[in-house]
Each structure stands twice: as C-alpha cells, then as structure tokens.
Short mmCIF file of N, CA and C in Angstrom, two decimals:
data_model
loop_
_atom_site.label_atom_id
_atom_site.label_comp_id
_atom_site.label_asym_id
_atom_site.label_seq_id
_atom_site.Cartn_x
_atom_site.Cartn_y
_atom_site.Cartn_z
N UNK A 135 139.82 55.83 30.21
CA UNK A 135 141.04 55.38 30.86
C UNK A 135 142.16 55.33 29.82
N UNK A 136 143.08 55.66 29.86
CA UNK A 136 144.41 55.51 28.76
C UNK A 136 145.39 54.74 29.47
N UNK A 137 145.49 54.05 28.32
CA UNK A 137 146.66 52.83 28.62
C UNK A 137 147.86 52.75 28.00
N UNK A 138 148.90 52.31 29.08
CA UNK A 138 149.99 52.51 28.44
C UNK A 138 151.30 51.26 28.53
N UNK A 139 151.61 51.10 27.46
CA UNK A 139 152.58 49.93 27.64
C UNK A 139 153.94 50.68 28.09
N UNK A 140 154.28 49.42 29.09
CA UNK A 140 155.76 49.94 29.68
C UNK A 140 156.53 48.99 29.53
N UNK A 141 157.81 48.89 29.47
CA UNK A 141 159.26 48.17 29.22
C UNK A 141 159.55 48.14 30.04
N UNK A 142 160.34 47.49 30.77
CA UNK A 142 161.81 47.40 31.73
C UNK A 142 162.80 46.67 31.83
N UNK A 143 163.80 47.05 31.79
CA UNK A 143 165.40 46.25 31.81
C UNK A 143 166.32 46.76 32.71
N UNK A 144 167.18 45.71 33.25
CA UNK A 144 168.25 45.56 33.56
C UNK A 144 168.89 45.26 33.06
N UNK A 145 170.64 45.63 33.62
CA UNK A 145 171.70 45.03 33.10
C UNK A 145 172.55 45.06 34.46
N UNK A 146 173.37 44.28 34.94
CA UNK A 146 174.17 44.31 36.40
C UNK A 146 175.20 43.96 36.57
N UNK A 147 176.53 44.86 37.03
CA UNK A 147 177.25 44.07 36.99
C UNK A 147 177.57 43.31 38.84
N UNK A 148 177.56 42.28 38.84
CA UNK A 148 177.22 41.44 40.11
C UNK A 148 178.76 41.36 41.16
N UNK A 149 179.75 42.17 40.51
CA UNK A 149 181.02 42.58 41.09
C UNK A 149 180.99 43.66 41.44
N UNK A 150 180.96 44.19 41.19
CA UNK A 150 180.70 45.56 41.97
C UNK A 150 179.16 45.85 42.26
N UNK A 151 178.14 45.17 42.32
CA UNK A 151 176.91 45.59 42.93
C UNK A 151 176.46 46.77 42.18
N UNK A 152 176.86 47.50 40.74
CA UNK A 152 176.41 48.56 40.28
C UNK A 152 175.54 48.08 38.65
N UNK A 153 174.53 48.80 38.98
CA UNK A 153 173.47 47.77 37.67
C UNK A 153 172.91 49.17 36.83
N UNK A 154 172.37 49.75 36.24
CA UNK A 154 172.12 50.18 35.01
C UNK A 154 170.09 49.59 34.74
N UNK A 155 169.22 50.06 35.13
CA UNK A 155 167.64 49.96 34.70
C UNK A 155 167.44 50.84 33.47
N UNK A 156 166.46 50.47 32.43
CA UNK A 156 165.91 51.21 31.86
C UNK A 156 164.47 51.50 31.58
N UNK A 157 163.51 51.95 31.82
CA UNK A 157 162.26 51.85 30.96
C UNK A 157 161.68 52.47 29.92
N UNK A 158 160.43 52.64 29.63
CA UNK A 158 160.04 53.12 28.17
C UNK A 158 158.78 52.94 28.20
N UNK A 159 158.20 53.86 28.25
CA UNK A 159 156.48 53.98 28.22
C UNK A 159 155.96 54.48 26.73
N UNK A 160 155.01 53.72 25.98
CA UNK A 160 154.08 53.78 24.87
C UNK A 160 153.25 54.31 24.88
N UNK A 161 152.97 55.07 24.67
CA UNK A 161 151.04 55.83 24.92
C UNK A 161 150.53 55.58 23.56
N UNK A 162 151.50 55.63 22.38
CA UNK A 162 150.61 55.87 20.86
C UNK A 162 151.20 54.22 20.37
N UNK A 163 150.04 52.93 20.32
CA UNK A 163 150.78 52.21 19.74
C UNK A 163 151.40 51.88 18.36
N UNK A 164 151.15 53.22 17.46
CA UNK A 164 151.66 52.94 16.06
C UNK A 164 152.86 53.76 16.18
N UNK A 165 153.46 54.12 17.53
CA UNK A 165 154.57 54.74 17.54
C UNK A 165 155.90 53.94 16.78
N UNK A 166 156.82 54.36 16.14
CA UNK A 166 158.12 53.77 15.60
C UNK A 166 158.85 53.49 15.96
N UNK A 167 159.86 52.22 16.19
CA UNK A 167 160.77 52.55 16.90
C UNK A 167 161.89 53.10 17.12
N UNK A 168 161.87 53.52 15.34
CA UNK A 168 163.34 54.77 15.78
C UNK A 168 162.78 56.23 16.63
N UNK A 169 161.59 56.34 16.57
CA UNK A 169 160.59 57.70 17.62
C UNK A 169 161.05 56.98 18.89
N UNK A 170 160.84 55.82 18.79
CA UNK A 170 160.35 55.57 20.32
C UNK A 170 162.22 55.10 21.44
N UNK A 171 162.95 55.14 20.57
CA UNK A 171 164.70 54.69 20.77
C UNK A 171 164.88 56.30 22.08
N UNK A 172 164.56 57.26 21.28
CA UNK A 172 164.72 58.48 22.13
C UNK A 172 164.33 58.44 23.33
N UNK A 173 163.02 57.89 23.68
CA UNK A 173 162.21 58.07 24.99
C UNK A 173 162.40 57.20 25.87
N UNK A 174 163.68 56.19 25.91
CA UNK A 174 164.16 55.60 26.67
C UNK A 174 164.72 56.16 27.75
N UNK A 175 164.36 56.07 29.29
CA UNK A 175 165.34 56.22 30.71
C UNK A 175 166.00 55.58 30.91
N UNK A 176 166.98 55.39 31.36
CA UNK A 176 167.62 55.14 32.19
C UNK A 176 168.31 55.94 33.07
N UNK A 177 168.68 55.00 33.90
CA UNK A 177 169.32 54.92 35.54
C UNK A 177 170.08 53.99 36.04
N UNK A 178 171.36 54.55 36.72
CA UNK A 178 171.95 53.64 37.50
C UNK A 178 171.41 53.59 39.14
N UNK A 179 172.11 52.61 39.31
CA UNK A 179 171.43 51.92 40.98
C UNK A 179 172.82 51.29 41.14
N UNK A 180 172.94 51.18 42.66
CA UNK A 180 174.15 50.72 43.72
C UNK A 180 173.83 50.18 44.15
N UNK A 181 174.61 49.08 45.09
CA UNK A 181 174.33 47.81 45.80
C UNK A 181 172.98 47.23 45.40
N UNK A 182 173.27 46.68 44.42
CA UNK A 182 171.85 45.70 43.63
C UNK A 182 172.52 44.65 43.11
N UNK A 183 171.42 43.81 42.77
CA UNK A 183 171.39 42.71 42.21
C UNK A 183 170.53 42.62 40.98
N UNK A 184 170.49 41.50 39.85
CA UNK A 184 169.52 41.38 38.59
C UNK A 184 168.19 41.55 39.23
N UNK A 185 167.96 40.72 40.10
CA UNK A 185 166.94 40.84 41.08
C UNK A 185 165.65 42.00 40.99
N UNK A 186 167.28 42.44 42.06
CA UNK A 186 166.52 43.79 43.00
C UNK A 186 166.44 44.96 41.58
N UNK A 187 167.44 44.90 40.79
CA UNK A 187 167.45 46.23 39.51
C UNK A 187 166.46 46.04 38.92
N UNK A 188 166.01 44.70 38.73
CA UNK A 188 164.44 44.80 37.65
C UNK A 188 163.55 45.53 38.83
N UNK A 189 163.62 44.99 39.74
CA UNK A 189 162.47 45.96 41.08
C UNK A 189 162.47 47.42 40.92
N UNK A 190 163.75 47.56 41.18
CA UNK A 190 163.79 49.15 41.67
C UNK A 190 163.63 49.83 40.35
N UNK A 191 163.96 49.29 39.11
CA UNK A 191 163.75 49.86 37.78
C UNK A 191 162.28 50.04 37.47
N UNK A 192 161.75 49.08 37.73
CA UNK A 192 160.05 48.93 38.38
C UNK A 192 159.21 49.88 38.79
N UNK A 193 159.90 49.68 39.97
CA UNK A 193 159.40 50.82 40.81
C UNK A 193 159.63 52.90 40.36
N UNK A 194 160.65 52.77 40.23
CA UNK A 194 161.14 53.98 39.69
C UNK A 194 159.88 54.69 38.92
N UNK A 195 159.88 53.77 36.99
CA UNK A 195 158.90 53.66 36.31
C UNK A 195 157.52 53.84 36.75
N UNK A 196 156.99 53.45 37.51
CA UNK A 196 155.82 53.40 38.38
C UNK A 196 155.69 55.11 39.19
N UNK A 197 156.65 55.33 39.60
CA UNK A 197 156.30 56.18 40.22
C UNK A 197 156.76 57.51 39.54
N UNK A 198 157.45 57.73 38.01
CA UNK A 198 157.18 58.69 37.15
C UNK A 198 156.34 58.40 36.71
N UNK A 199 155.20 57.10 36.21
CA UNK A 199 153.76 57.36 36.02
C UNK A 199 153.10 58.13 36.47
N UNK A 200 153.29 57.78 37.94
CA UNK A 200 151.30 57.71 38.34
C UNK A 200 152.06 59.51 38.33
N UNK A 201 153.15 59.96 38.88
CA UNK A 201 152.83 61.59 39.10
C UNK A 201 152.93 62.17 37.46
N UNK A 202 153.42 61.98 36.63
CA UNK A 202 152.88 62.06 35.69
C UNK A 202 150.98 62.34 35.37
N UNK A 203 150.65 61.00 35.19
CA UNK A 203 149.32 60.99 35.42
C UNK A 203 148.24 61.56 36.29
N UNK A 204 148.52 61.78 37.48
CA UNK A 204 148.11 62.41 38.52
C UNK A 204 146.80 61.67 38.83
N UNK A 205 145.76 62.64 38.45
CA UNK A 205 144.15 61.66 38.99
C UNK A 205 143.55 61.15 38.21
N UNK A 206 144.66 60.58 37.01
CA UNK A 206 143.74 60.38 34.98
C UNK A 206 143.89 58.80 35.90
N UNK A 207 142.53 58.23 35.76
CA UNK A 207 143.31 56.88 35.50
C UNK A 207 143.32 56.50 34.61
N UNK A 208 144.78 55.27 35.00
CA UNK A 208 145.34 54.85 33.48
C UNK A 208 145.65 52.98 33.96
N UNK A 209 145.91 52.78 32.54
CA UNK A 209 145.92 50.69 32.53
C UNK A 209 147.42 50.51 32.04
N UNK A 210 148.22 50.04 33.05
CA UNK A 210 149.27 49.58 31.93
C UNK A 210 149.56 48.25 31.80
N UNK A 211 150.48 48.13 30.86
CA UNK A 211 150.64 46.81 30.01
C UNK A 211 151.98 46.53 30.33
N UNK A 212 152.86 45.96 31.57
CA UNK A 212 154.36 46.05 32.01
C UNK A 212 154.86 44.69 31.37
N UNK A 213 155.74 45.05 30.29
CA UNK A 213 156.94 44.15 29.67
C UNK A 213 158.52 44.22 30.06
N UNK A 214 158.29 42.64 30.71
CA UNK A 214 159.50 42.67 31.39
C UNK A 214 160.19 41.13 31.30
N UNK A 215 161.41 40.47 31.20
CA UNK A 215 161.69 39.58 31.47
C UNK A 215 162.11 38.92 32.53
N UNK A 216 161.41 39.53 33.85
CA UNK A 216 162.22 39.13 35.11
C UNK A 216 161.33 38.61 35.72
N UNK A 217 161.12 37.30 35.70
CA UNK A 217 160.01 36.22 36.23
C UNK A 217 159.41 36.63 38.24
N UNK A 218 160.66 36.97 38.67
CA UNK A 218 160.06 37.60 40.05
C UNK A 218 158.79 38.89 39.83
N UNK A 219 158.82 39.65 38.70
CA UNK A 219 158.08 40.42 38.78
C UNK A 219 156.42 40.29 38.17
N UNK A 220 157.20 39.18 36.86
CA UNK A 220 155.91 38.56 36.58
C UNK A 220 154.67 37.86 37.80
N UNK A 221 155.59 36.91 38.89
CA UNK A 221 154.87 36.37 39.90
C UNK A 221 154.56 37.08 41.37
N UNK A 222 155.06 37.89 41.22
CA UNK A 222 154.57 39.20 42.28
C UNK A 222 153.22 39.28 42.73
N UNK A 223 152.70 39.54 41.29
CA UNK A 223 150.48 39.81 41.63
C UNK A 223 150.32 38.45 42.83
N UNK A 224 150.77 37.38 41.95
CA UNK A 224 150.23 36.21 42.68
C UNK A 224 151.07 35.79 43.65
N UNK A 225 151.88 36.62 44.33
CA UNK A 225 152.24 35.92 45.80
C UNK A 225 152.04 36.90 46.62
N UNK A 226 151.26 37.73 46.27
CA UNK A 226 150.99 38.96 47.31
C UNK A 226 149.82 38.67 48.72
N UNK A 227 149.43 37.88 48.71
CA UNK A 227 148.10 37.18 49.63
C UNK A 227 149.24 36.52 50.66
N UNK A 228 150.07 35.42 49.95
CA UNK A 228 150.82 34.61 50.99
C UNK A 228 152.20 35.24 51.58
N UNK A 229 152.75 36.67 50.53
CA UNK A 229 154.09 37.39 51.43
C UNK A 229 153.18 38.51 52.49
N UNK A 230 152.40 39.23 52.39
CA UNK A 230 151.78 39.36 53.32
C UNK A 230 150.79 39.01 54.49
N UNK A 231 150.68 37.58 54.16
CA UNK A 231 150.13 36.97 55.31
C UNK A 231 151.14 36.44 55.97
N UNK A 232 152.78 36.19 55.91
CA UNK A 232 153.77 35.89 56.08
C UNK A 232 154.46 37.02 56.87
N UNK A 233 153.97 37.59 57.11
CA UNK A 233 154.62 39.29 56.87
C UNK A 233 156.30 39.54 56.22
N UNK A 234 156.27 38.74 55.16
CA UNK A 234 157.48 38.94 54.34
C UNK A 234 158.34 37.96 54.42
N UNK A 235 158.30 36.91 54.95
CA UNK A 235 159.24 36.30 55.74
C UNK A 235 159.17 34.68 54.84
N UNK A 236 160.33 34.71 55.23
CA UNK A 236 160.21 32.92 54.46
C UNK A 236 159.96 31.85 55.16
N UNK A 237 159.83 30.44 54.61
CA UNK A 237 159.14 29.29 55.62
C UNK A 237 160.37 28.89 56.41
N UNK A 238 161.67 29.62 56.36
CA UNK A 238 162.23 28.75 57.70
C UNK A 238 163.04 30.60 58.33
N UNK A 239 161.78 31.25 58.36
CA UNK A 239 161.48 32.27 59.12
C UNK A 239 162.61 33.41 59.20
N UNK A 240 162.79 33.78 57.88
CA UNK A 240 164.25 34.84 57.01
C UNK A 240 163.21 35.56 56.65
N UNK A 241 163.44 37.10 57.17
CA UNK A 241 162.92 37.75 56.29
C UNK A 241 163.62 37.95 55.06
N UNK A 242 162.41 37.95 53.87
CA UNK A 242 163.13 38.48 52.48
C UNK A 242 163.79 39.40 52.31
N UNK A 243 164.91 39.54 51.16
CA UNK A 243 165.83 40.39 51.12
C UNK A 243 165.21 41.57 50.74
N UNK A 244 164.11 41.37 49.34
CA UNK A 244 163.82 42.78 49.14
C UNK A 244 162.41 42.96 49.36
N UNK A 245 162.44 42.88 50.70
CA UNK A 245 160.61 43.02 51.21
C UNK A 245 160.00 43.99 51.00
N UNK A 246 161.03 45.46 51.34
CA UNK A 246 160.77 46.15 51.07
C UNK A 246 160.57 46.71 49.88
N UNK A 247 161.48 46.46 48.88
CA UNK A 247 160.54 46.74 47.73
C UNK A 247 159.34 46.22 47.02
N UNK A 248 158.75 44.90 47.79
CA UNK A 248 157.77 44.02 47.40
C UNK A 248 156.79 45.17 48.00
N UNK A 249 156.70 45.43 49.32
CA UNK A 249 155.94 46.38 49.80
C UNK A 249 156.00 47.58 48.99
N UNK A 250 156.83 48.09 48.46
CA UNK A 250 156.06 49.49 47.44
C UNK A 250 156.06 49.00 46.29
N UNK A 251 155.94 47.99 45.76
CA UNK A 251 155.47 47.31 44.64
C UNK A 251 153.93 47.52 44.40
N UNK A 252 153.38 46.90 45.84
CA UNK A 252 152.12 46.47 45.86
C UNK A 252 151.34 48.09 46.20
N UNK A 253 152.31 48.49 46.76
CA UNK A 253 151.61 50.14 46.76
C UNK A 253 151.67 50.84 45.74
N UNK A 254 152.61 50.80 45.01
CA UNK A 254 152.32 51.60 43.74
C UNK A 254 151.15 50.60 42.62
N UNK A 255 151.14 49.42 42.65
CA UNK A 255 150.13 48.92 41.80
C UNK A 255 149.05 49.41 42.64
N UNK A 256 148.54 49.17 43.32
CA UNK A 256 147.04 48.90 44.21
C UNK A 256 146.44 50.52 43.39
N UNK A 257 144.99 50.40 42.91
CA UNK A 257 144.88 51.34 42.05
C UNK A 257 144.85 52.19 40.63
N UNK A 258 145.54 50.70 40.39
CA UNK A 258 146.27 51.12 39.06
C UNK A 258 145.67 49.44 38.31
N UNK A 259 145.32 49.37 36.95
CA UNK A 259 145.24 48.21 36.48
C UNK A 259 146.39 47.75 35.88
N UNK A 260 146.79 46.93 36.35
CA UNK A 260 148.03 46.38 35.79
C UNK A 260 148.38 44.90 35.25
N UNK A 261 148.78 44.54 33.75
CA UNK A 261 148.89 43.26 33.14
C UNK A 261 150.58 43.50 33.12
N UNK A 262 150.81 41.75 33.40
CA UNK A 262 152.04 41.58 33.18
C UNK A 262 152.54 40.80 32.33
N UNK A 263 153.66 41.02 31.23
CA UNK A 263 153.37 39.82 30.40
C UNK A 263 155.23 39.82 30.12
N UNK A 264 155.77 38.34 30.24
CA UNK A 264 156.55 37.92 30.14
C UNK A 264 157.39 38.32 29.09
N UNK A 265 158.19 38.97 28.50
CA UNK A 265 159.08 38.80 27.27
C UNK A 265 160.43 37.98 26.90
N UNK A 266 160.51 37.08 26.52
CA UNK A 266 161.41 36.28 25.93
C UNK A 266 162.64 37.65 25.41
N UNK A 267 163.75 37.77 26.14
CA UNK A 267 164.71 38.29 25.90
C UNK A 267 165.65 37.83 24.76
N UNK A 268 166.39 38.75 23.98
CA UNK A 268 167.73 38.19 23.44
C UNK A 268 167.02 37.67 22.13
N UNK A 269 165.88 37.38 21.86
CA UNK A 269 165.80 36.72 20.23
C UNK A 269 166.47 37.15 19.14
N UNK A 270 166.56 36.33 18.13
CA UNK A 270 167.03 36.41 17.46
C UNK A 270 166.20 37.32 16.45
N UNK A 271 166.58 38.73 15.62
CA UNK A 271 165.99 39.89 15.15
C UNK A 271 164.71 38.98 14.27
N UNK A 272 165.43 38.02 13.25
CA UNK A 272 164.67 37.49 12.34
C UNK A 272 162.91 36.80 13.13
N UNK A 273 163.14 36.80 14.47
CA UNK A 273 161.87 36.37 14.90
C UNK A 273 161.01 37.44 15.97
N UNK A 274 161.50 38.57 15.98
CA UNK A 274 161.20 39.44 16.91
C UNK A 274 159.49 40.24 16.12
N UNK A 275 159.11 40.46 17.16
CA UNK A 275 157.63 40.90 16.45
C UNK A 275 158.09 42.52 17.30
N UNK A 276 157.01 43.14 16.92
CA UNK A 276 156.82 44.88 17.37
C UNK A 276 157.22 45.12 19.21
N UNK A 277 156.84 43.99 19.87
CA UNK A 277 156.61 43.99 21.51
C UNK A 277 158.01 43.70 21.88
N UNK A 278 158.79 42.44 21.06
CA UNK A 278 160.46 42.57 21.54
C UNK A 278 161.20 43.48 20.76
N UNK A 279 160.90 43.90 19.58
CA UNK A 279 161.50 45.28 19.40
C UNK A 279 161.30 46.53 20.05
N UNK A 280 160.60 46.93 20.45
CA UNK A 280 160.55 47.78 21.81
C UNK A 280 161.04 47.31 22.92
N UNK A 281 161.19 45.81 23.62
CA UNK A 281 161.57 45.24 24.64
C UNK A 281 163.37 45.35 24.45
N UNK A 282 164.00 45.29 23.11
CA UNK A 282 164.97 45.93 22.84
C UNK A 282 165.78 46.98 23.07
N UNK A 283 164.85 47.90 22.94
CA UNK A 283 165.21 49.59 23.34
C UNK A 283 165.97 49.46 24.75
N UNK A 284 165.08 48.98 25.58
CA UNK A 284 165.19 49.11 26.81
C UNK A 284 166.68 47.99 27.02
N UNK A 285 166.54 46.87 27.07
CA UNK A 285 167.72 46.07 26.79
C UNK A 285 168.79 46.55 26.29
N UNK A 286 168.94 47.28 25.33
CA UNK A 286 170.06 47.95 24.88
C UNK A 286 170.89 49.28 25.52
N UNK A 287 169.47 49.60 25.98
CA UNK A 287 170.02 50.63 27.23
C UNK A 287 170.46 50.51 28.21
N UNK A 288 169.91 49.40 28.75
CA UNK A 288 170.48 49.13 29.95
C UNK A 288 171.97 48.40 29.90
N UNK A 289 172.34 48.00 29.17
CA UNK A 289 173.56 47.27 28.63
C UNK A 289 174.74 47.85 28.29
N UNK A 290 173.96 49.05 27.65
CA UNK A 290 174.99 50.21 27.20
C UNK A 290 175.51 51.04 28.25
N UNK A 291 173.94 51.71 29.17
CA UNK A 291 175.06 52.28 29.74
C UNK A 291 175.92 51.33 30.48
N UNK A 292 176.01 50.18 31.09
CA UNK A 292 176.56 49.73 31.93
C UNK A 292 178.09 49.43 31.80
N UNK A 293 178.38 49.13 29.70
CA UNK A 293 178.89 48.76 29.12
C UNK A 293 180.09 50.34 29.13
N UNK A 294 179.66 51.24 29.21
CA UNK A 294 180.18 53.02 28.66
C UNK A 294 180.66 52.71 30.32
N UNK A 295 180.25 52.60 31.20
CA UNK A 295 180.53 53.14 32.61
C UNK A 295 181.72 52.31 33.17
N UNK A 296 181.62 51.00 32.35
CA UNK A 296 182.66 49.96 33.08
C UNK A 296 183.57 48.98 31.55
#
C-alpha cells in the first residue's frame, strides 16, 4: 500500500465570496522543501466560504488522487487546519442518519459536499491530523513547514488576484 501525506489550505476573501485552495501531496518523506515548494496546486473557487474552500480544496485533492492512483491502494495522511474537516470521520453516523439536516430541521449548507466527502474517503484509509497554523518559524517542525507551502499559496494567489 503507499502512503501519502497531503496538505490543504485556504485563503478567502469573504467579500466577494472568491477564495484561493491549495494542496500538496508527499509520496517521498525525505523530500525538501524547496523540491517540494514546486508541487504545490492551487485553485480558485467562487461563491465560498473558509468553510466550504477547505471542503472543496479537499475534495478536489481527493479526487486528483484516487485517479491518479487508479486501483493501487493507497493510505493518506490529510494535514489540514480546518477543524470541520478534522470532525467529519466522526459525525458521519449522525449527518446521515439525519439525512443532513440540523436539530431544528435546516438542511446543512454544505451537505453536499459532506456527501462526496464521505464518498471519496470510503475506500481509502484515511488519518486526519490537525495542524496548528501561522507558527512562529523558530518552532515549526518538518509537518508545518510543508503545511506552509500550501498556506502560502493559498494566500498568495489570493493576495496577486485582489
């Protein structure tokens, strides 16, 4: 099975609804990070939110994997700072026994992307692990310097466009 660590960031601007995702997939972990600065994506997205851009940046990522990958399976390792995505695995039992909907009976805004969330994981082994954004360099280990890349990208372009 080959495993691969992935990044993701947003950046948004919440006035005009136009946000900026980036990700960054690892396959070799003694990769560098001036090697690894290059292999950054990004993408812009419309009518979004911080939210919904870590999602759809998510999702995106996910789905240049798996076709990438095709029938290899593979494990990844998703670094992200957007706590909705971290708690995703574990509310997937109660938004679909809900059928999406909240307790005073709203459906959720981005149900739909919760629903191809869970479809693009299902299949796939997937760990999620929180990254503390924004540190300060002097305390950053190898995992927020790569969590960087992506942060910087997403910032930039958003920063060049507006």
């Amino acid at each position: 099975m080959r495993h691969l660590q992935v990044f993701i960031d947003g950046s948004v601007n919440t006035q005009l609804k136009v946000g900026y995702g980036a990700y960054l997939v690892v396959s070799d972990p003694s990769a560098s990070i001036e090697a690894l600065k290059y292999r950054v994506k990004p993408k812009r997205f419309e009518q979004t939110s911080s939210t919904k851009l870590e999602l759809q940046t998510l999702l995106w990522a996910l789905a240049e994997i798996r076709t990438l990958a095709g029938s290899e399976p593979i494990a990844l390792t998703i670094y992200t700072d957007s706590q909705n995505i971290i708690s995703l695995p574990d509310r997937r039992a109660r938004l679909e026994q809900n059928d999406y909907f909240s307790s005073n009976n709203k459906r959720l805004n981005n149900y739909q992307l919760y629903q191809a969330f869970y479809r693009l994981t299902s299949g796939i082994e997937c760990e999620f692990v929180k990254v503390a954004g924004h540190k300060v360099s002097s305390n950053k280990g190898e995992i927020d310097r790569r969590f960087a890349l992506v942060d910087k990208a997403s910032r930039g372009a958003l920063r060049m466009e507006f």
